[in-house]
mmCIF file of C-alpha atoms in Angstrom:
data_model
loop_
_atom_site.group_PDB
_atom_site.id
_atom_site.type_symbol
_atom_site.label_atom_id
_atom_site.label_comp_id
_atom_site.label_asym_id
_atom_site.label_seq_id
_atom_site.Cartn_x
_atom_site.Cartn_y
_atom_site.Cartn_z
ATOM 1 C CA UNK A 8 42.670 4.446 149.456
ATOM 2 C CA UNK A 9 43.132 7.886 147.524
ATOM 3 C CA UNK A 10 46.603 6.876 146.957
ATOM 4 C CA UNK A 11 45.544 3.420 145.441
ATOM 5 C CA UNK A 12 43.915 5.536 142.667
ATOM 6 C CA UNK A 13 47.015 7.618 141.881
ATOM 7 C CA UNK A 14 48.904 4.197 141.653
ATOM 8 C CA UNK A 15 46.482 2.902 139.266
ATOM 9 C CA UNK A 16 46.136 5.912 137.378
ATOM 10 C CA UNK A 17 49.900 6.197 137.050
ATOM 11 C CA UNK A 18 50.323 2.609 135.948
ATOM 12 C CA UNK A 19 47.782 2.709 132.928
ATOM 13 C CA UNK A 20 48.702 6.007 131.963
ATOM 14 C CA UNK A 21 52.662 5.508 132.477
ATOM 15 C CA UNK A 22 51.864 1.902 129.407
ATOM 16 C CA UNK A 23 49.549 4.910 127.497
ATOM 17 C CA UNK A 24 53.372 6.815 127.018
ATOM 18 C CA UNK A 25 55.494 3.904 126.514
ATOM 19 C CA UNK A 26 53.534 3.441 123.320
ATOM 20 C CA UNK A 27 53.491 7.261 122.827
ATOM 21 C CA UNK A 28 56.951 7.222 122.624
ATOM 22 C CA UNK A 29 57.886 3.476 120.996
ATOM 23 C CA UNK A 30 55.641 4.735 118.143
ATOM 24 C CA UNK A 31 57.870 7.907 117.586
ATOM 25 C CA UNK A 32 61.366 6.034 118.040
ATOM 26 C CA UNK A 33 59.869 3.314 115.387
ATOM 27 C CA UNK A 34 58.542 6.069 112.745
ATOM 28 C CA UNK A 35 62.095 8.163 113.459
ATOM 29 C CA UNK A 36 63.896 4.955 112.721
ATOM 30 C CA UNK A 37 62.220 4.044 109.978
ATOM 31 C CA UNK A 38 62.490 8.251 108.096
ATOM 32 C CA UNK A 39 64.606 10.304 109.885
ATOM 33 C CA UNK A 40 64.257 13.345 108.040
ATOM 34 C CA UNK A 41 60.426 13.661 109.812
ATOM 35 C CA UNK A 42 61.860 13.352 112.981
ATOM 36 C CA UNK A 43 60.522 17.276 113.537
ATOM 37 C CA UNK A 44 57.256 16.820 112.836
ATOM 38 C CA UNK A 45 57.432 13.345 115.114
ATOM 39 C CA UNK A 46 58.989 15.324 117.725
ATOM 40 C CA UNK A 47 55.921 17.753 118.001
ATOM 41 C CA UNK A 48 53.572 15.477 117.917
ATOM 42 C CA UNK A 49 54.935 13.111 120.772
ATOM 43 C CA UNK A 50 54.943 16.058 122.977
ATOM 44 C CA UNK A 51 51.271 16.953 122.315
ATOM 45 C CA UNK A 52 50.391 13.085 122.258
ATOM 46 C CA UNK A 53 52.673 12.411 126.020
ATOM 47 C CA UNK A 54 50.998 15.701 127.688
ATOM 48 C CA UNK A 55 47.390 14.579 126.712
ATOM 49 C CA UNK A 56 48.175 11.077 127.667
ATOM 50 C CA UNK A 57 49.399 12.345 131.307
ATOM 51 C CA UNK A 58 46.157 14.461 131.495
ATOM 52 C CA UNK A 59 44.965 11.571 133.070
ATOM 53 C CA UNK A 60 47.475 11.162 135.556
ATOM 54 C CA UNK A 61 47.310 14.708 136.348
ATOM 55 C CA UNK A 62 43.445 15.076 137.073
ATOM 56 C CA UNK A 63 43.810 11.647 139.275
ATOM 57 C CA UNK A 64 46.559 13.182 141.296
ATOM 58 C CA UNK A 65 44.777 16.487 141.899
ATOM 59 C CA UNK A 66 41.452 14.428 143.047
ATOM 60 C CA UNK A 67 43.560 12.296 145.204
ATOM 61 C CA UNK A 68 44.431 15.379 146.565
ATOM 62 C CA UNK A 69 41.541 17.044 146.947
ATOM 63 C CA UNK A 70 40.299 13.415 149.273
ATOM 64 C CA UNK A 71 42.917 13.758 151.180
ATOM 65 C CA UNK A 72 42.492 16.852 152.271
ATOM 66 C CA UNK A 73 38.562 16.488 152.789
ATOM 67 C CA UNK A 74 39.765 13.405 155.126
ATOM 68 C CA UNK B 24 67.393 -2.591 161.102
ATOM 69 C CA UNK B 25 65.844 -0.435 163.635
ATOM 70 C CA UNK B 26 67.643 3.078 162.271
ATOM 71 C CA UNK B 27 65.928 2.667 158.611
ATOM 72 C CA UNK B 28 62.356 2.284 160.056
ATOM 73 C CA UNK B 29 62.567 4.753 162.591
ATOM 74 C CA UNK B 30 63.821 6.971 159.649
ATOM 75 C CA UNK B 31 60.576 5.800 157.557
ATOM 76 C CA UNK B 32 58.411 6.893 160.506
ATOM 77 C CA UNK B 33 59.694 10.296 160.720
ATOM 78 C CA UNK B 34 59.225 10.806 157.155
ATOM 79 C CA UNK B 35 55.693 9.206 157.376
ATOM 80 C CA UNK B 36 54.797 11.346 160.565
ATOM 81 C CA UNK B 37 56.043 14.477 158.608
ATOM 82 C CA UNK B 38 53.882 13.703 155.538
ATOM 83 C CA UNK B 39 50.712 15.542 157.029
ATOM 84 C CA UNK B 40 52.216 18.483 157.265
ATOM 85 C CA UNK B 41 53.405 18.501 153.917
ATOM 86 C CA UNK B 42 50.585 20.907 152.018
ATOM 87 C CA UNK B 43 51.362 23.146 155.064
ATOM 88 C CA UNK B 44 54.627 23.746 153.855
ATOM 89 C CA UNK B 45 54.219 24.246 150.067
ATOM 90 C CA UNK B 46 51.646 26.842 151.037
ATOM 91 C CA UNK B 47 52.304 30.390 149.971
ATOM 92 C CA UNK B 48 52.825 33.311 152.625
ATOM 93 C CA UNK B 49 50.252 35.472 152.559
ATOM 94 C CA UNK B 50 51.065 38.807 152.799
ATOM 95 C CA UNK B 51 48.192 40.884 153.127
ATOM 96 C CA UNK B 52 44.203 39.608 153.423
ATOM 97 C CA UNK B 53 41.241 42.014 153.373
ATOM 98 C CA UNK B 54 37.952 38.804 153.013
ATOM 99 C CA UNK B 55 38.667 37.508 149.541
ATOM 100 C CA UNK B 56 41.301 40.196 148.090
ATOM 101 C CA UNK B 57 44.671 38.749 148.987
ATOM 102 C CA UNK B 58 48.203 39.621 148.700
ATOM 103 C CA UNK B 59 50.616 36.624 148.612
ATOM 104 C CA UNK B 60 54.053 35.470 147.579
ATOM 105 C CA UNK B 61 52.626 34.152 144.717
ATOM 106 C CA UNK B 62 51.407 37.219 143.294
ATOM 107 C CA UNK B 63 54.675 39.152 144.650
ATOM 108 C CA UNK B 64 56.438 37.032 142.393
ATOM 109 C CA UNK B 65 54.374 37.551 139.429
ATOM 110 C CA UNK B 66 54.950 41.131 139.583
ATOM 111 C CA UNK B 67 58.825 40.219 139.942
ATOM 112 C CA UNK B 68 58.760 38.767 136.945
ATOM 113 C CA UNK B 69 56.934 40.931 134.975
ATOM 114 C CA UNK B 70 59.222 43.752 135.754
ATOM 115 C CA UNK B 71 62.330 41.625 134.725
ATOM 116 C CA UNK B 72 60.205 41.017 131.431
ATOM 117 C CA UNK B 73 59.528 44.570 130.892
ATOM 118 C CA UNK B 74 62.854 45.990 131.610
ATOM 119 C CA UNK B 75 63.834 42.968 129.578
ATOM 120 C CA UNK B 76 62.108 43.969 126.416
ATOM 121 C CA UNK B 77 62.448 47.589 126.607
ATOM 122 C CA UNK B 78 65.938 47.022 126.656
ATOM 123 C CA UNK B 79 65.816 44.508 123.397
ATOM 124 C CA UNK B 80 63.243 46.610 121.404
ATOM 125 C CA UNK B 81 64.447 50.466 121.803
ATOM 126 C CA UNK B 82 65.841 52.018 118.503
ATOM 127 C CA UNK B 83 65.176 49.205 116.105
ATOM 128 C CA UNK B 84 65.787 50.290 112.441
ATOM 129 C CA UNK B 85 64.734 48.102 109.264
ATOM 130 C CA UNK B 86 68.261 46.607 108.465
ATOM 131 C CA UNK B 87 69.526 44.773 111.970
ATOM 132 C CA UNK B 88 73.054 46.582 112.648
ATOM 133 C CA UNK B 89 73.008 45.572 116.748
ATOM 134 C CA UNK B 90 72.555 42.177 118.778
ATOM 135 C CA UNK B 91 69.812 43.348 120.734
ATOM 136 C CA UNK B 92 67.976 43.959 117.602
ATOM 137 C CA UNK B 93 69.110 40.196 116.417
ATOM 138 C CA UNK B 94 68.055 38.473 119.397
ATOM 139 C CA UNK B 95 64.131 39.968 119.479
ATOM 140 C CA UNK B 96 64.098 39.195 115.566
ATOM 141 C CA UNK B 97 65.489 35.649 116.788
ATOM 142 C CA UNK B 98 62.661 35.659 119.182
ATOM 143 C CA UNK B 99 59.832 36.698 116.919
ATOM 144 C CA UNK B 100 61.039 34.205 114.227
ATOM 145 C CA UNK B 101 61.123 31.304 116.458
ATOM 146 C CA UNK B 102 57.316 31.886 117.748
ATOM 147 C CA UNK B 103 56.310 32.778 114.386
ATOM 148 C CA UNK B 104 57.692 29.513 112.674
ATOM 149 C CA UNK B 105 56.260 27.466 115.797
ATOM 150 C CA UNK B 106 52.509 29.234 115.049
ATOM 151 C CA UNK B 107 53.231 28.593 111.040
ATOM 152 C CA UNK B 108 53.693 24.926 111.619
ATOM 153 C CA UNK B 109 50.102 24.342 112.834
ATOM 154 C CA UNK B 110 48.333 27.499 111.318
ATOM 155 C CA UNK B 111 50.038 27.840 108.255
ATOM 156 C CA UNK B 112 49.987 31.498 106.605
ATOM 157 C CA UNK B 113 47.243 33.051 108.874
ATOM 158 C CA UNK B 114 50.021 32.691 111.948
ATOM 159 C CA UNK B 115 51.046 36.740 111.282
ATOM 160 C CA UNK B 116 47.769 37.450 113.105
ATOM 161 C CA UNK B 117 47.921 35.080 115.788
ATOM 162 C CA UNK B 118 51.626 34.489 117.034
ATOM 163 C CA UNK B 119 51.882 37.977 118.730
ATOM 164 C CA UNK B 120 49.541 36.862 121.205
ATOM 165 C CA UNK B 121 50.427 32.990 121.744
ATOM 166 C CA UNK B 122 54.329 33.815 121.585
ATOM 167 C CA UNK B 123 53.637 36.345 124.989
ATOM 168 C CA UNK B 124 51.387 33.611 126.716
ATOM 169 C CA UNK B 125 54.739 30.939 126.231
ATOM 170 C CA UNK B 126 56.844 33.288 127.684
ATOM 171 C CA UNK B 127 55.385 34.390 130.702
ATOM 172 C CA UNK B 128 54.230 31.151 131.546
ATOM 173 C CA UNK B 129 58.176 29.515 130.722
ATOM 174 C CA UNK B 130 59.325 32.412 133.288
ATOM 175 C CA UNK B 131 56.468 31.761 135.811
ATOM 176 C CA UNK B 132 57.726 27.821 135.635
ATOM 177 C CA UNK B 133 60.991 28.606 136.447
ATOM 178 C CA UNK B 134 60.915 31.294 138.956
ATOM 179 C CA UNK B 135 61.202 28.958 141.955
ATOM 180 C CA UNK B 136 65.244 28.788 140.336
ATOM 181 C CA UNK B 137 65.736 32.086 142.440
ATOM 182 C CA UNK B 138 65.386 31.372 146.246
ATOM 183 C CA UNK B 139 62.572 32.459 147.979
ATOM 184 C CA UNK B 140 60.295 32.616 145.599
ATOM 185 C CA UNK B 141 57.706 30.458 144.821
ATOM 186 C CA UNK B 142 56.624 28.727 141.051
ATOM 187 C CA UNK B 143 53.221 31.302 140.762
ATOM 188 C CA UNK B 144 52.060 28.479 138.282
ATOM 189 C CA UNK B 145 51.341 26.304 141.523
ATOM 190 C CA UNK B 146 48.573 27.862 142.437
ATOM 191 C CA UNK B 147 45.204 27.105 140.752
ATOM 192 C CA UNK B 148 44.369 31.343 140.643
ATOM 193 C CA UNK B 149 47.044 31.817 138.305
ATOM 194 C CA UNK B 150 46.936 28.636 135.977
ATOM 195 C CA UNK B 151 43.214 29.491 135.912
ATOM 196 C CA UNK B 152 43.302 33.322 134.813
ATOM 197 C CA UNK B 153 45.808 32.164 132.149
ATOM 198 C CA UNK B 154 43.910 28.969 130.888
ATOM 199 C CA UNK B 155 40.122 31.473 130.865
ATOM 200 C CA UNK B 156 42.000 34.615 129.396
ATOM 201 C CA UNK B 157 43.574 32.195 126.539
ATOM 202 C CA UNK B 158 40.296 30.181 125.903
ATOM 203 C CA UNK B 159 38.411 33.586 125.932
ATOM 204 C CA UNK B 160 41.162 35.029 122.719
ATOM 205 C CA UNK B 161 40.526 31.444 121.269
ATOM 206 C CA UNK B 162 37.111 32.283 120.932
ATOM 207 C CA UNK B 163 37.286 36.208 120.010
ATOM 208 C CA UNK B 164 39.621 35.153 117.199
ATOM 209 C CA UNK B 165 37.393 32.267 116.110
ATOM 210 C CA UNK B 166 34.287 34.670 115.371
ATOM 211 C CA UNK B 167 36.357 37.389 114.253
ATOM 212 C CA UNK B 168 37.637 35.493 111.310
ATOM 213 C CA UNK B 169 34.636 33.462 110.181
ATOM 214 C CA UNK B 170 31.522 35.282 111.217
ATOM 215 C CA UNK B 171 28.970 34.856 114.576
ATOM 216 C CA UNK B 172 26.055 33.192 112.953
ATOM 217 C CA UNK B 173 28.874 30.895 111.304
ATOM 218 C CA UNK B 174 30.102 30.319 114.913
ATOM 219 C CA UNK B 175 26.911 29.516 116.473
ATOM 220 C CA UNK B 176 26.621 26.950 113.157
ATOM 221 C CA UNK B 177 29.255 25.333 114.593
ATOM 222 C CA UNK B 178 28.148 24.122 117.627
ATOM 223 C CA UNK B 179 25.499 22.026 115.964
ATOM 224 C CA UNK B 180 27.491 21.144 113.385
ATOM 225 C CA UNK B 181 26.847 17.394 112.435
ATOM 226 C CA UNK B 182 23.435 17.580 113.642
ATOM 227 C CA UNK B 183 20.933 19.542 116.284
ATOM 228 C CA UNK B 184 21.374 16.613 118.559
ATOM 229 C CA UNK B 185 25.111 17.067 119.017
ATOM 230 C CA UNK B 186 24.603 20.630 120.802
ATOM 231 C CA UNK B 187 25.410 19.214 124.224
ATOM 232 C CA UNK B 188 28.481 17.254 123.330
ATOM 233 C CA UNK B 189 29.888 20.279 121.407
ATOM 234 C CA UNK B 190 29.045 22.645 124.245
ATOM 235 C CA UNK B 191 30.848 20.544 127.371
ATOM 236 C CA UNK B 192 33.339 19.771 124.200
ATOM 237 C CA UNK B 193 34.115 24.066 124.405
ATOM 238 C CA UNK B 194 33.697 24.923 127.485
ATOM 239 C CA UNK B 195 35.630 21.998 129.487
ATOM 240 C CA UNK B 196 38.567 23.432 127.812
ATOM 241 C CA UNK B 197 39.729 26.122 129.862
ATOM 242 C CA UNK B 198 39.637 23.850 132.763
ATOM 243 C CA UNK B 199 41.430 21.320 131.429
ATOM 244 C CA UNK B 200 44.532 22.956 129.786
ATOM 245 C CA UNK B 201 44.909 25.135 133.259
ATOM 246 C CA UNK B 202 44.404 21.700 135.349
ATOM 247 C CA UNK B 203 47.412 20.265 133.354
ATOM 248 C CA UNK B 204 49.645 22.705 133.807
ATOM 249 C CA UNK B 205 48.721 23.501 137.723
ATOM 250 C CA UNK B 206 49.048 19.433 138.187
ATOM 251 C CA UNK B 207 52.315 19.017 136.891
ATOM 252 C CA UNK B 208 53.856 22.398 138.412
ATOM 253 C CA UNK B 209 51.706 21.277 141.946
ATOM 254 C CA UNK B 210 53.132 17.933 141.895
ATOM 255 C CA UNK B 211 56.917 18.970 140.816
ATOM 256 C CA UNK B 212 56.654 21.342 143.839
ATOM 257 C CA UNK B 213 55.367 18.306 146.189
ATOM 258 C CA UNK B 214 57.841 16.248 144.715
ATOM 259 C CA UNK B 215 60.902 18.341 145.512
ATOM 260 C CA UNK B 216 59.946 18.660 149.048
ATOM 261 C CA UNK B 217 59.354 14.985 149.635
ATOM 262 C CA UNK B 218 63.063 14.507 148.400
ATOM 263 C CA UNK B 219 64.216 17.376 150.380
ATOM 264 C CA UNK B 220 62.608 15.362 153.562
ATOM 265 C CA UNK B 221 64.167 11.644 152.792
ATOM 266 C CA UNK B 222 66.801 12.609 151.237
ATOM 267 C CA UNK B 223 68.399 15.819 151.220
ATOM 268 C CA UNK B 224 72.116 15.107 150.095
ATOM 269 C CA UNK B 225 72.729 15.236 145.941
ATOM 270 C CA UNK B 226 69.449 13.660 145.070
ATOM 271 C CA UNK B 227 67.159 17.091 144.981
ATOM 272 C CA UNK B 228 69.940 18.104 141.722
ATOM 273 C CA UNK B 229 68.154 15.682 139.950
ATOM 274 C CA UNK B 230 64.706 16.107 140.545
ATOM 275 C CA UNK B 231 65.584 20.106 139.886
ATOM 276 C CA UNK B 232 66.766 19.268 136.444
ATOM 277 C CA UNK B 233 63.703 17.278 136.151
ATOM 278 C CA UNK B 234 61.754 20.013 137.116
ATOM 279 C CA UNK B 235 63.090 22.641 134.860
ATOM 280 C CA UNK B 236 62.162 19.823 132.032
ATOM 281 C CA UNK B 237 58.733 19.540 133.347
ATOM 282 C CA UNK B 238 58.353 23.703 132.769
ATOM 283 C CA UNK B 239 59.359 23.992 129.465
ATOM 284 C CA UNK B 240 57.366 21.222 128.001
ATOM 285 C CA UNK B 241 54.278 22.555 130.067
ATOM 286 C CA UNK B 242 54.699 25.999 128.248
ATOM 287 C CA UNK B 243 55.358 24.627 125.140
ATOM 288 C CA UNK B 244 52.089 22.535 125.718
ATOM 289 C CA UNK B 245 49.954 25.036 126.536
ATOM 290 C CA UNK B 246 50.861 27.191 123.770
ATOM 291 C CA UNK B 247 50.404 24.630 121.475
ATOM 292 C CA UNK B 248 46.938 23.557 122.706
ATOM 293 C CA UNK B 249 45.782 27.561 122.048
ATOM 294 C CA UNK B 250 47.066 27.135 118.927
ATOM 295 C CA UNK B 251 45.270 24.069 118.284
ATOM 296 C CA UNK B 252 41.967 25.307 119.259
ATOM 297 C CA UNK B 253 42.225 28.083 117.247
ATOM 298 C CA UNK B 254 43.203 26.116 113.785
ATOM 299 C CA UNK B 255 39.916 23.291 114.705
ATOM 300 C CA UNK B 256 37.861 26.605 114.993
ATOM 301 C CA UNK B 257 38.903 28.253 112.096
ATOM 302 C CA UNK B 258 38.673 25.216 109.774
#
């Protein structure tokens, strides 16, 4: 069961970064001298996005072990 | 047929055992005080960072003539120009500080590159001390710069009502940045030995390469989330 919350975790979160990142290659496209800036702020929007995958990981963890 | 599931269950029947084996050796236990590979390697690497800078920074003069001298000023500049993206022209203060937290934390990520030693970032001690020691400088700088009675204004800043929020707001901090980066070191580490079990030919390269990805973008994160709570609390 704890893994069924990883795998559902993963799969919103995983959609969460495809847009992340489809946003950046759009902008990038669109003016590539900010592509810097874009860079930068893909990497702080991707690692807060996977914050979610993270915490559901370590709690599907922590059932496991408890089981 | 018959040889791939057999193969499944061994994997599968192996799986339990699988926290067993990414535990660190513990050297040395006395109740709670505890000596183990993870802080053996900590110490490792901050004596390869010491004898590291001592060698870069002895006999600088004002004018570089020698490489050592050109590769700390590299050094410097690069943390400096990544603090005076976000900070702008108050980074002199700050990028001492956040420029030594990215760099032990890059080397912690990538100790597990020499064998037998294990990533000290995958255990939740170490990402913990790191995440409480950075959120506690956050907050040092914060009042330093404004003033204390400013600070405390802060917390109920929109209205009286908001104290809660803003307090959980604060305070969750520490535990989230050092949850992120234990989780994705943890789960690199549980990764690589679930390949090494199915399968062990070529395919561990990969998720290596991965792995060394995974560390630098985790330091880089970190840093930059320090650096971010500093600028919302100054503003």
């Amino acid at each position: 069961m704890e893994f069924l919350a990883i795998g559902i975790a993963i799969a919103s979160a995983s959609f969460g970064e495809a847009l992340v990142v489809k946003a950046t290659i759009e902008g990038v496209a669109r003016q590539p001298e900010s592509a810097g800036t874009l860079r930068t702020l893909m990497i702080i929007g991707a690692a807060l996005v996977e914050t979610g995958i993270i915490f559901a990981f370590i709690l599907g963890l922590l059932l496991w072990i408890k089981m | 047929m018959n040889i791939i599931v057999n193969y499944l269950k061994g994997i599968i029947e192996k799986l339990p055992n699988l926290l067993d084996t990414t535990k660190p050796t513990v050297f040395y236990q006395n109740g709670n005080f505890r000596i183990s590979s993870t802080i053996v390697t900590t110490w490792f690497m901050m004596l390869l960072l010491f004898i590291f800078v001592m060698i870069i920074t002895s006999k600088l003069e004002k004018i570089s003539k020698t490489r050592r001298q050109a590769v700390a000023e590299k050094i410097t500049l690069f943390f400096y120009n990544f603090v005076y993206e976000v900070l702008g022209e108050s980074a002199k203060k700050f990028y001492g500080v956040l420029g030594s937290i990215f760099i032990t934390i890059l080397l912690m990520n990538f100790m597990w590159v020499i064998p037998t030693f294990t990533t000290p970032t995958a255990s939740v001690s170490t990402t913990l001390a790191l995440g409480i020691i950075g959120f506690l400088y956050t907050q040092y700088v914060i009042i330093r710069e404004k003033n204390f009675f400013k600070y405390l204004k802060s917390y109920i800043e929109p209205n009286a009502f908001m104290i809660i929020g803003n307090v959980i707001n604060i305070f969750a901090r520490p535990l989230s940045i050092s949850m992120r980066l234990f989780g994705n070191m943890f789960a690199g580490k549980i990764l690589d030995s679930i390949i090494m079990m199915s399968i062990p030919l070529l395919a561990p390269i990969v998720f290596s390469v991965l792995s060394i990805l995974t560390g630098g973008i985790q330091a880089y994160v970190f840093t930059l989330l320090l650096t971010m709570f500093i600028s919302e609390g100054l503003e």
